[in-house]
Coordinates of C-alpha atoms and ligand atoms in Angstrom, one line a residue:
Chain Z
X179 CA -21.9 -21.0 -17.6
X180 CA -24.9 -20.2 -15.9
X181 CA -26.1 -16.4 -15.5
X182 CA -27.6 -17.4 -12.2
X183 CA -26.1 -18.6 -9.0
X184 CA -27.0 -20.1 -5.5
X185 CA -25.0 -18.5 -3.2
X186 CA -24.3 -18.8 0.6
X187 CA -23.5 -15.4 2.5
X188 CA -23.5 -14.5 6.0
X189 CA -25.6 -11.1 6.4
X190 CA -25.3 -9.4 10.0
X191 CA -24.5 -12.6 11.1
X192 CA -27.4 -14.8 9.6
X193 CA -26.5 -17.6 7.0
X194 CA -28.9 -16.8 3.9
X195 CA -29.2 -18.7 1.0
X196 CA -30.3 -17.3 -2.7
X197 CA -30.3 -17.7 -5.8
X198 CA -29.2 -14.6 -7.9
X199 CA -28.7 -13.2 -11.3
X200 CA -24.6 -13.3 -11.4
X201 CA -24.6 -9.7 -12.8
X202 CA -26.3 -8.5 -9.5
X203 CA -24.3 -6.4 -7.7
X204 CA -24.3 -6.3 -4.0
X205 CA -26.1 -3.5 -3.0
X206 CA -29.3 -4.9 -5.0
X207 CA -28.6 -7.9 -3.9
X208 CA -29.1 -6.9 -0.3
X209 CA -31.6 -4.0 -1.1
X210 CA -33.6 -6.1 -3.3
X211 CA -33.4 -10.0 -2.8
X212 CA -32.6 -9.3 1.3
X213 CA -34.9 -6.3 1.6
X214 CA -32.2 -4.7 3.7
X215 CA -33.3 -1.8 2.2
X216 CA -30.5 0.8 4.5
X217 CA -28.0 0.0 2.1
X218 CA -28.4 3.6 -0.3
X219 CA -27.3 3.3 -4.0
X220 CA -26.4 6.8 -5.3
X221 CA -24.1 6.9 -8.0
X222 CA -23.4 3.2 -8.7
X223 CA -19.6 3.1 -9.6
X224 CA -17.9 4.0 -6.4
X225 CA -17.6 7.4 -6.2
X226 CA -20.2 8.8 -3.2
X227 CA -19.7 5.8 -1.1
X228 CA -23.5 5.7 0.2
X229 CA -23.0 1.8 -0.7
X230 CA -20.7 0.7 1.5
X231 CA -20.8 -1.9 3.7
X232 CA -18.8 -4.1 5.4
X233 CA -17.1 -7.5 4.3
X234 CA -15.2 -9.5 6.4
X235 CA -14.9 -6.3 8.9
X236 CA -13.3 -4.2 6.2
X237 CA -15.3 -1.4 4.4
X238 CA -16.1 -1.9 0.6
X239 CA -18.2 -0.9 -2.4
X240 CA -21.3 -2.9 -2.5
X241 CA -21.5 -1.5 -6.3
X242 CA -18.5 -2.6 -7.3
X243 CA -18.6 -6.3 -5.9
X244 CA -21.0 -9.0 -7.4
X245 CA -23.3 -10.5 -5.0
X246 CA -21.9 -14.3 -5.8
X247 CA -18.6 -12.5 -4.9
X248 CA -20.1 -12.5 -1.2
X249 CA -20.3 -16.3 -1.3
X250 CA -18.5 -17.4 1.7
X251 CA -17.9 -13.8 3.4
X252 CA -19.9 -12.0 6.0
X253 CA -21.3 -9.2 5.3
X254 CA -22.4 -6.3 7.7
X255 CA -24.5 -3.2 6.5
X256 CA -26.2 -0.6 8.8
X257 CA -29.2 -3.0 10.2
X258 CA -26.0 -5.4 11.4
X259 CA -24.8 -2.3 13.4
X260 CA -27.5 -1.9 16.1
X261 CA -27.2 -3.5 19.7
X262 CA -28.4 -7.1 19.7
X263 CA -31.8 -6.3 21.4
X264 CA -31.9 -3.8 18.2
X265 CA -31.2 -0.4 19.7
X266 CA -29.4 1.8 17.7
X267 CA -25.8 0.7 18.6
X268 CA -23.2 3.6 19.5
X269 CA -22.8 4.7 16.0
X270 CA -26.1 5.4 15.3
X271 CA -27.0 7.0 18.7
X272 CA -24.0 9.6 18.0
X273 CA -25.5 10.3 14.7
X274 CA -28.8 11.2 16.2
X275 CA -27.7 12.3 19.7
X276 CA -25.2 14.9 17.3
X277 CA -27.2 15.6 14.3
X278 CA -25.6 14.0 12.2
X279 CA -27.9 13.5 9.8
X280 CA -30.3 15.6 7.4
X281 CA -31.8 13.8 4.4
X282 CA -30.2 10.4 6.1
X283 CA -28.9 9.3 2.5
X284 CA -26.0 9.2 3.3
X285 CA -25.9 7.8 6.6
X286 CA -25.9 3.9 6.2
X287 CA -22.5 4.6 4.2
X288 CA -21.1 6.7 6.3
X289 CA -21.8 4.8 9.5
X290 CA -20.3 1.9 7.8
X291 CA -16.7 3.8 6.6
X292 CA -16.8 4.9 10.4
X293 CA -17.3 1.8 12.3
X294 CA -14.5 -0.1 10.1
X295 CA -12.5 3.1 10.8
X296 CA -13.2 2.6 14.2
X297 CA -12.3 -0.9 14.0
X298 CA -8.9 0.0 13.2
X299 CA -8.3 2.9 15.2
X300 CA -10.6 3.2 18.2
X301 CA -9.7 7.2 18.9
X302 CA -9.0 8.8 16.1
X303 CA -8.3 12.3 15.5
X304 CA -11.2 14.8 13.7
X305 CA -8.6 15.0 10.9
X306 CA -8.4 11.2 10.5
X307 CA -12.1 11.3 10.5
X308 CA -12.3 13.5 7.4
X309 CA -9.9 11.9 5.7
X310 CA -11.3 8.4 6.3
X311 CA -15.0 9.6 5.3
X312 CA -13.8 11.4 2.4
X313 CA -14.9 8.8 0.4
X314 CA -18.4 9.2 1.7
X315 CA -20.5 12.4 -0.2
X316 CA -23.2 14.1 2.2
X317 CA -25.1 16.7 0.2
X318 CA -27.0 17.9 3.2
X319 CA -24.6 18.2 6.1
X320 CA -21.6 19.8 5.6
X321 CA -19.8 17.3 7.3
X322 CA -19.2 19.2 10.7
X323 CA -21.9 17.3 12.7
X324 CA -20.7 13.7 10.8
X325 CA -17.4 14.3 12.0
X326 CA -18.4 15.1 15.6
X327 CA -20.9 12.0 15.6
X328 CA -17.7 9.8 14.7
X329 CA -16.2 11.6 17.5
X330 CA -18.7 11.6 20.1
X331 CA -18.8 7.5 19.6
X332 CA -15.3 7.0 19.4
X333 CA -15.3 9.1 23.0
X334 CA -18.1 6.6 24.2
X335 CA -20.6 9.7 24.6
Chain W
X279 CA -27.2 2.0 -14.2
X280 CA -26.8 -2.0 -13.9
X281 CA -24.6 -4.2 -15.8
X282 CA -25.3 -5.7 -19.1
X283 CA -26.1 -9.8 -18.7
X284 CA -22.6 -11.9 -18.6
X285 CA -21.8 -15.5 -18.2
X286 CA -19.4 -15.4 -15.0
X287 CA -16.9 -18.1 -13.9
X288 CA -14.8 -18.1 -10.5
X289 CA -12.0 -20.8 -11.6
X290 CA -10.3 -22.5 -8.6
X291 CA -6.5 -22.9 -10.5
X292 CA -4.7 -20.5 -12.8
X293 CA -4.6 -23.3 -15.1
X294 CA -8.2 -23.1 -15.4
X295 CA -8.0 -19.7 -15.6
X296 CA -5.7 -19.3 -18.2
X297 CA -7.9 -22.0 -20.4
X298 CA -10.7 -19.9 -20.1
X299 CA -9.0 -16.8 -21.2
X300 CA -7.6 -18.6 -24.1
X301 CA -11.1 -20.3 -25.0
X302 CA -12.8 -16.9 -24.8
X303 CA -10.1 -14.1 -25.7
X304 CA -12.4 -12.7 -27.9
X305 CA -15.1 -11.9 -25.1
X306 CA -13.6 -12.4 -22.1
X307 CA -12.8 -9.9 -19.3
X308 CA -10.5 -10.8 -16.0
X309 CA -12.2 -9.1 -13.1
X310 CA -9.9 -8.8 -10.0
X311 CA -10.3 -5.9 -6.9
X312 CA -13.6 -4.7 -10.1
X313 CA -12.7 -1.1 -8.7
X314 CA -12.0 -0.2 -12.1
X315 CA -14.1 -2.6 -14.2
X316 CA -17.6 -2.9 -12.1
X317 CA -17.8 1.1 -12.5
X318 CA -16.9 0.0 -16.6
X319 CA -19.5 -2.7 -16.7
X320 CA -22.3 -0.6 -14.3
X321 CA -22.3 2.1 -16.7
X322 CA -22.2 -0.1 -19.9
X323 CA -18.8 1.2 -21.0
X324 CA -17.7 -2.5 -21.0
X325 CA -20.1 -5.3 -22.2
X326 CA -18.1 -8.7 -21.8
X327 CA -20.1 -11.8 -22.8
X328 CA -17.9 -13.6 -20.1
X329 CA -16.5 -12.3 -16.9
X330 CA -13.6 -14.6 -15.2
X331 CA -13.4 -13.9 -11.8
X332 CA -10.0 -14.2 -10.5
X333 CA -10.7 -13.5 -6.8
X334 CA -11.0 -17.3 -6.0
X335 CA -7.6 -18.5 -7.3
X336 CA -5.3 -19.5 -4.6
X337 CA -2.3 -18.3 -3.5
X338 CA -1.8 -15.5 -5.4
X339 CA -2.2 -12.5 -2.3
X340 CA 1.3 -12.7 -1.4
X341 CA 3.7 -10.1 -0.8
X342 CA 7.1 -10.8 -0.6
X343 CA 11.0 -10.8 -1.4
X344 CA 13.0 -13.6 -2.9
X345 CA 15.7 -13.4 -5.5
X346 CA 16.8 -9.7 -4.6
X347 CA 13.5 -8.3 -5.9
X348 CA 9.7 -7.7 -4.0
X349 CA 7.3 -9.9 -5.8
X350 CA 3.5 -8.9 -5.8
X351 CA 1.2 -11.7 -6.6
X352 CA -2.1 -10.8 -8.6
X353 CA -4.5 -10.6 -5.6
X354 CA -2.4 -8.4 -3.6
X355 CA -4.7 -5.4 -2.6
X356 CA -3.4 -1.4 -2.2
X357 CA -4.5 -2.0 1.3
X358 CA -1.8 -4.6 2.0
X359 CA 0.9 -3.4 0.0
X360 CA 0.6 0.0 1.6
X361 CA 0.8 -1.6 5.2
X362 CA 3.1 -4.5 4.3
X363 CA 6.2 -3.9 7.0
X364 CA 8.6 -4.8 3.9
X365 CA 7.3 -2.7 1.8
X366 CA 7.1 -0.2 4.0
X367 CA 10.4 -0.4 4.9
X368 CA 11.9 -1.3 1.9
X369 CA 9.6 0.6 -1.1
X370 CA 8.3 3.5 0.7
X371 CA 7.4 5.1 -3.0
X372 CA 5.6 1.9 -3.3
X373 CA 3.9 2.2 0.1
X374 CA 3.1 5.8 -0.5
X375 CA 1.9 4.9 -4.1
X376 CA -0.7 2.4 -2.7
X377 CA -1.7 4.6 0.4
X378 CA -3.0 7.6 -2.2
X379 CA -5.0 5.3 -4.4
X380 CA -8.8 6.9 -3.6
X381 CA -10.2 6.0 0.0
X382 CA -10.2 3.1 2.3
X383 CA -12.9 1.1 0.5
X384 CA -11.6 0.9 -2.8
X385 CA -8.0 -0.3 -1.5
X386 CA -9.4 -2.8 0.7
X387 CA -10.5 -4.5 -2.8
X388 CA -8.7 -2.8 -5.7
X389 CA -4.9 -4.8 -6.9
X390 CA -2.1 -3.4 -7.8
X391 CA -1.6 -5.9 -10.7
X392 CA -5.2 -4.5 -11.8
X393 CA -3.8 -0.8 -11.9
X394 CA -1.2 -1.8 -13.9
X395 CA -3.6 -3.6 -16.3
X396 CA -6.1 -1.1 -16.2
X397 CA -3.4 1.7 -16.7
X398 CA -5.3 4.7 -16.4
X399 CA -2.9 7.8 -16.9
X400 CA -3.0 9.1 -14.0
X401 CA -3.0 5.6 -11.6
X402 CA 0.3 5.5 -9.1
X403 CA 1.0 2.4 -9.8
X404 CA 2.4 2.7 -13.6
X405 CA 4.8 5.5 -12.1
X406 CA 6.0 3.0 -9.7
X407 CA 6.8 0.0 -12.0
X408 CA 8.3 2.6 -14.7
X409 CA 10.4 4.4 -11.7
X410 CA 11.8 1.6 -10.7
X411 CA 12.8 -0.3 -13.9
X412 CA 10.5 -3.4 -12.8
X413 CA 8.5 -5.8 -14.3
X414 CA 5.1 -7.8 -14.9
X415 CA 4.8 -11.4 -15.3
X416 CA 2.1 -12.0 -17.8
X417 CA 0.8 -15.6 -17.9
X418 CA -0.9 -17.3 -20.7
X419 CA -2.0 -21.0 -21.7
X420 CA 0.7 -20.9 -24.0
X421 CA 3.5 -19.5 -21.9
X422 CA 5.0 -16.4 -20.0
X423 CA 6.5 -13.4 -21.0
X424 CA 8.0 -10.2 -18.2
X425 CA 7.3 -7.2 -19.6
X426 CA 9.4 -3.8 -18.8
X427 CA 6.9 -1.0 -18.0
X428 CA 7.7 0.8 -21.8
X429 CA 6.8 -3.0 -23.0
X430 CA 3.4 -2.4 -21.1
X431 CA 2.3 0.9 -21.1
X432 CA 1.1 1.8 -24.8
X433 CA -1.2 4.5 -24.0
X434 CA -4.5 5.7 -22.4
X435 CA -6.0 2.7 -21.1
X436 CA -3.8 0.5 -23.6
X437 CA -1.3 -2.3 -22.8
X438 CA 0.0 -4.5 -24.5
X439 CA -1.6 -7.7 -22.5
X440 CA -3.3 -10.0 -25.0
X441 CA -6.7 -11.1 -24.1
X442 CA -5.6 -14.3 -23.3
X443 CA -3.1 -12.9 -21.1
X444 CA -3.1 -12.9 -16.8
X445 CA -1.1 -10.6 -15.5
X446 CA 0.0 -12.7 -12.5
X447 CA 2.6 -11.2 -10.5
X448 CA 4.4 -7.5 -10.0
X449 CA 8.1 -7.3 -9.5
X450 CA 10.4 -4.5 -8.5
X451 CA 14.5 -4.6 -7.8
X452 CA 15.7 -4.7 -4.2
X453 CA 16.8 -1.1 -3.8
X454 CA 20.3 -0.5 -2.6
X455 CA 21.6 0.9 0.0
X456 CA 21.8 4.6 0.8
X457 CA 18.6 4.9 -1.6
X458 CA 15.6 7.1 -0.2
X459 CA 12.2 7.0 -2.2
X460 CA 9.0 8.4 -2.1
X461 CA 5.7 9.4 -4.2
X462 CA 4.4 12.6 -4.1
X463 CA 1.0 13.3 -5.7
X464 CA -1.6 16.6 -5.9
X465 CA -5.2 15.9 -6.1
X466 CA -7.5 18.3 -5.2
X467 CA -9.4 16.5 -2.4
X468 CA -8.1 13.3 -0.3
X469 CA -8.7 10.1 -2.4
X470 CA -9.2 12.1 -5.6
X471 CA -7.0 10.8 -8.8
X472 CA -4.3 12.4 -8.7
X473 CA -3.8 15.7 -11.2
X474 CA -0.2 14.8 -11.7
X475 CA 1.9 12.5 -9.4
X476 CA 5.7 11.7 -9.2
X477 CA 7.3 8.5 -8.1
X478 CA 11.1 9.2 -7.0
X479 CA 13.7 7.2 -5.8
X480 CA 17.4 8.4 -5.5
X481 CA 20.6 6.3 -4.2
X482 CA 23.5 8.3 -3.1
X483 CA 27.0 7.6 -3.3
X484 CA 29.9 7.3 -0.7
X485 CA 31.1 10.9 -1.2
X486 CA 27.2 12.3 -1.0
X487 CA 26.9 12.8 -4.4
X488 CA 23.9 11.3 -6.4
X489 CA 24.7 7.8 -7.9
X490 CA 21.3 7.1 -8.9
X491 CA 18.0 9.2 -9.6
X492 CA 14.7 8.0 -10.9
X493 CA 12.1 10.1 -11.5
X494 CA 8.7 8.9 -13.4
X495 CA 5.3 11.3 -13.5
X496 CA 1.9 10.1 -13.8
X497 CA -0.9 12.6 -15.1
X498 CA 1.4 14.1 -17.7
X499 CA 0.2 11.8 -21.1
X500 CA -1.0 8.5 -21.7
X501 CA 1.5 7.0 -20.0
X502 CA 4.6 7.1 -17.2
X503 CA 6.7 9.6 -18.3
X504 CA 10.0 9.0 -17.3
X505 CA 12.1 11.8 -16.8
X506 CA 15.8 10.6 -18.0
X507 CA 17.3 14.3 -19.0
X508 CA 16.5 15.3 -15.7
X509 CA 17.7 12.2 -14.1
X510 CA 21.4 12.4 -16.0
X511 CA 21.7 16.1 -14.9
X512 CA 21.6 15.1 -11.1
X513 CA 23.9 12.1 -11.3
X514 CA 27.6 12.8 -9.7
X515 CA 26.7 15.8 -7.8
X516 CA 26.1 16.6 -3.8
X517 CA 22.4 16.9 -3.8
X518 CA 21.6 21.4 -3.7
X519 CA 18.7 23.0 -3.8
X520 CA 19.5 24.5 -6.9
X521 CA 20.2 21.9 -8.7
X522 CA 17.2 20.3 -7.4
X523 CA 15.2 23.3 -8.8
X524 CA 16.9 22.8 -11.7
X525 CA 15.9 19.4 -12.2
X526 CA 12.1 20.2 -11.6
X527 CA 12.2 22.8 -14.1
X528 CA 13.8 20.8 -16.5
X529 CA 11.2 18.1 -16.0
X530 CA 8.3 20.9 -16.4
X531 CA 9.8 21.8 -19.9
X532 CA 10.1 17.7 -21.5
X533 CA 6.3 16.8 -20.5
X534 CA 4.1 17.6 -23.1
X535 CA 0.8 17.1 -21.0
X536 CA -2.8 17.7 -22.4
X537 CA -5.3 20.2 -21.1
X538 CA -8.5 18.1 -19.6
X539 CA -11.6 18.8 -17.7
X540 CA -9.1 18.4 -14.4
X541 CA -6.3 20.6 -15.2
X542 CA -4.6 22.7 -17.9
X543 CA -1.7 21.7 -19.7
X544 CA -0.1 25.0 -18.1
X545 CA -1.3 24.1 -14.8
X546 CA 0.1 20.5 -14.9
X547 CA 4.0 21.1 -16.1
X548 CA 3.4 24.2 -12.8
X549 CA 2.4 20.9 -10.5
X550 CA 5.3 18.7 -12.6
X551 CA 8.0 21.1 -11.4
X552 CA 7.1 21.8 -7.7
X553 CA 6.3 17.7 -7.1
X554 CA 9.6 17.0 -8.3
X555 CA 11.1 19.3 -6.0
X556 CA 9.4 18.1 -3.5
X557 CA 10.1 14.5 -4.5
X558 CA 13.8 14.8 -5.2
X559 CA 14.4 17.1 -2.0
X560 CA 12.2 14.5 0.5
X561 CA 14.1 10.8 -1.4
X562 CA 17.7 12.5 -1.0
X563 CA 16.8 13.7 2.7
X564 CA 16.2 9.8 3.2
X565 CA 19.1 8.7 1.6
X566 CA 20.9 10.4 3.8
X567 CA 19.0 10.0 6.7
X568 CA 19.5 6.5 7.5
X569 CA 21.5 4.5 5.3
X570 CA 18.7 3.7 3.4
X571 CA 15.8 3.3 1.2
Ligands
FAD714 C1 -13.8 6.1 -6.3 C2 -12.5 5.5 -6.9 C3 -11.3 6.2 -6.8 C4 -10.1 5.6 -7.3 N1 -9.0 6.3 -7.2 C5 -7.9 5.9 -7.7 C6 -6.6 6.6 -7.6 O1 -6.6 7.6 -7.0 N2 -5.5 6.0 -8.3 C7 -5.6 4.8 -8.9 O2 -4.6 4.4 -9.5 N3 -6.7 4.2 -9.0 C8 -7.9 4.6 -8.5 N4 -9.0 3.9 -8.6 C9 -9.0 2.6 -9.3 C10 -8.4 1.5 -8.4 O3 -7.0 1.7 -8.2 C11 -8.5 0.1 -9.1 O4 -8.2 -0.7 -8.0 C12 -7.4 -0.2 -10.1 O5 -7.4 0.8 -11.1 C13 -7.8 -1.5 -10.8 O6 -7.5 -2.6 -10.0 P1 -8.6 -3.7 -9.7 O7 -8.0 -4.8 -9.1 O8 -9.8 -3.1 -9.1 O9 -9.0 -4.2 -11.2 P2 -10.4 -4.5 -12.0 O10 -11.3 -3.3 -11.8 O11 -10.9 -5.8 -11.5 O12 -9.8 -4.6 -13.4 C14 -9.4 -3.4 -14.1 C15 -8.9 -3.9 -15.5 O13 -7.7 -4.6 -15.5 C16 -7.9 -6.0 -15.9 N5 -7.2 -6.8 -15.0 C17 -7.3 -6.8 -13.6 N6 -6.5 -7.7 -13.1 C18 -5.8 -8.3 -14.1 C19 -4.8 -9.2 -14.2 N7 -4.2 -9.8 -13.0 N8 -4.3 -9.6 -15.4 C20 -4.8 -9.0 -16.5 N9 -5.8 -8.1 -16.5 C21 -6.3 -7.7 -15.3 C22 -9.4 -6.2 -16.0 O14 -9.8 -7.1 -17.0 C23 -9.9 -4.8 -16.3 O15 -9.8 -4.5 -17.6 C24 -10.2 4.4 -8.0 C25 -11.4 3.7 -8.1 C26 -12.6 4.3 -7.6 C27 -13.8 3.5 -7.8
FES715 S1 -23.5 3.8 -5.0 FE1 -21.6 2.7 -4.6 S2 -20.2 4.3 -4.3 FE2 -22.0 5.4 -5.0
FES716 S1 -27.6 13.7 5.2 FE1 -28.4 14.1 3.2 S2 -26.7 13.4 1.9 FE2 -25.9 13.3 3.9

């Protein structure tokens, strides 16, 4: 019963190897051991959603999921999301092109909740938006210019 | 905050599983979707020397109907069960139940069979189970036991799973025919815990008139209350609004819910009695509708 662990995780579609504490959760795990620092921590037990990332295409906590819980999955987080010469990919250029951002704390989450909403449902409506992002807290924002970025992308603008 | 140091095993089998649990009952703690226990064990609240990780165990995801009840193995997550075409079909309370636990990213991980363990008084989930009259399947190294959801639910956060116990698969009855269902909840923003939640599910007769009403709350004590007196009143009549108002008033007065930082007492038997209107009026428009569920 070791507390460490070697695991094996794909990260924005690179295989990395580590060796971690097994109480690390995954958002230090990528922050800290990865240095893939655009994964935010906020509250650390699920509630503003600033963590979240994607696994396996599907949108999750990365507080409330151990890092040698990753073994074998893929992961995605914000840096995964650009365009493969590294361009902000269609997401991200919404969120600037519409102000989408203040602070930016929020961002990496709520780029993340969007793109697996996305994912799923290519045009959604503003209201499926805000109820999809609702897990995701921006202190900054208000949310109008969020919602339009998810929009805007969704619309190919 | 971070989590206290644990020793952490992923067991391939449920035999090694349930070994584990029984070799370490005294410090052991089953994590499964960890969208109740990570917040526990990132805030310090829980502080297990060992954490047995059930995520890796095979087979145990499934979703499905044999022997005229839906069986829900451990692994099953609120994401599937609330998209599952049977359920859907079948156990829209269920469904519904599911689809209303907080957002997107804690259903794509959290279980049903780890609400039900975690039994937090205002989860869906118990409603459901208590609703329904089904049951858990608890597994242990030494045997296995069903357990009725009064069996289960002892109170805030309390069941009576032993430590050594896996809670390994969900089950609720086939619903008959000419039954409509539904779960109804009010929580103050999308993917909020609910303030006080209903779980409904009514089966009308040949003539019209209710045959069978079941009506369990969530957010009203420590655990599902389920609302008999009310339920007795309904059976054997045509479904009216009045009596339907009735009902929910008659619900509003049996709770004896607490006052919290969320809600009043006051406020709560207000949301008890308009959620069971709601509930009863929306399951008996269904029952009627089509034949079904
Ligand atoms: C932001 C947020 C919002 C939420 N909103 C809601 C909501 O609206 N409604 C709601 O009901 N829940 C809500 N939840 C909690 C969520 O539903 C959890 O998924 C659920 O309560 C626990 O399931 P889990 O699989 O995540 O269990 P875990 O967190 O892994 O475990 C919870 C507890 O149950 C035990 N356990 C788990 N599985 C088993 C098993 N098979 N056998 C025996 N013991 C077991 C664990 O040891 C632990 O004590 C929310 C959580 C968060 C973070
Ligand atoms: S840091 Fe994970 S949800 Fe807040
Ligand atoms: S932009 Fe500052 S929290 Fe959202």
């Amino acid at each position: 019963m070791a507390k460490e662990k070697t695991i094996r995780v794909k990260v924005n579609g690179a295989e990395r190897r580590a060796t971690v504490e097994v109480r690390r959760n995954l958002a230090d795990f990528l922050r800290e051991d990865l240095e893939l620092t655009g994964t935010h921590l906020g509250c650390e037990h699920g509630v503003c959603g600033a963590c979240t990332v994607l696994v396996d295409g599907e949108a999750v906590r990365s507080c409330l999921m151990l890092a040698v819980q990753a073994e074998g999955h893929e992961i995605t987080t914000v840096e995964g999301l650009t365009t493969p010469d590294g361009d902000p990919g269609p997401l991200q250029q919404a969120f600037w092109d519409n102000h989408g951002m203040q602070c930016g704390f929020c961002t990496p989450g709520m780029i993340c909740a969007a793109a697996a909403l996305l994912r799923e449902n290519p045009h959604p409506t503003a209201a499926e938006v805000r109820e999809r992002l609702s897990g995701n807290l921006c202190r900054c924002t208000g949310y109008q210019d969020i919602v339009a970025s998810v929009l805007a992308a969704a619309e190919g603008k | 905050m971070k989590a206290a140091a644990f020793d952490y095993e992923a067991p391939a089998s449920l035999e090694e599983a349930l070994a584990l649990l029984q070799a370490r009952s005294d410090d052991a703690k089953i994590l499964a979707g960890g969208q109740s226990l990570m917040p526990m064990l990132n805030m310090r609240l829980a502080r297990p020397a060992l954490i047995v990780d059930i995520n890796r165990l095979p087979g145990l995801d499934y979703i499905r109907v044999a022997d005229g009840q839906l069986r829900i193995g451990a692994l099953a997550r609120h994401t599937a069960v609330a998209k599952h075409p049977e359920v859907v079909r079948g156990w829209p309370v269920l469904a519904e139940a599911a689809a209303q636990i907080g957002h997107d990213a804690i259903r794509n991980r959290g279980t049903v069979a780890g609400s039900l363990a975690h039994s937090d008084p205002t989860a869906e989930h118990p409603a459901v189970l208590a609703a329904l009259d089904g049951e858990v399947v608890a597994r242990s190294a030494k045997g296995e036991r069903t357990l009725k959801a009064d069996e289960l639910f002892l109170g805030y956060l309390t069941t009576a799973l032993r430590a050594d116990e896996l809670l390994t698969e969900v089950r609720l009855p086939v619903l008959p025919p000419h039954t409509g269902s539904t779960f109804v909840e009010f929580a103050p923003r999308v993917g909020d815990f609910a303030v006080v939640g209903i779980a409904a599910a009514v089966t009308l007769g040949g003539d019209g008139a209710w045959q069978d009403v079941r009506l369990a709350l969530t957010g009203v004590g420590g655990t599902p209350f389920r609302a008999r007196q009310a339920e007795s009143a309904l059976k054997g009549t045509r479904p009216k609004a009045a009596d339907i108002a009735a009902a929910a008033a008659q619900v509003a007065e049996a709770i004896e819910p607490d006052s919290d930082i969320k809600a009043s007492a006051r406020y709560r038997r207000q949301l008890a009695r308009t959620l069971t209107e709601r509930a009863l009026t929306t399951a008996a428009e269904r029952a009627a509708g089509q034949g079904g569920r």
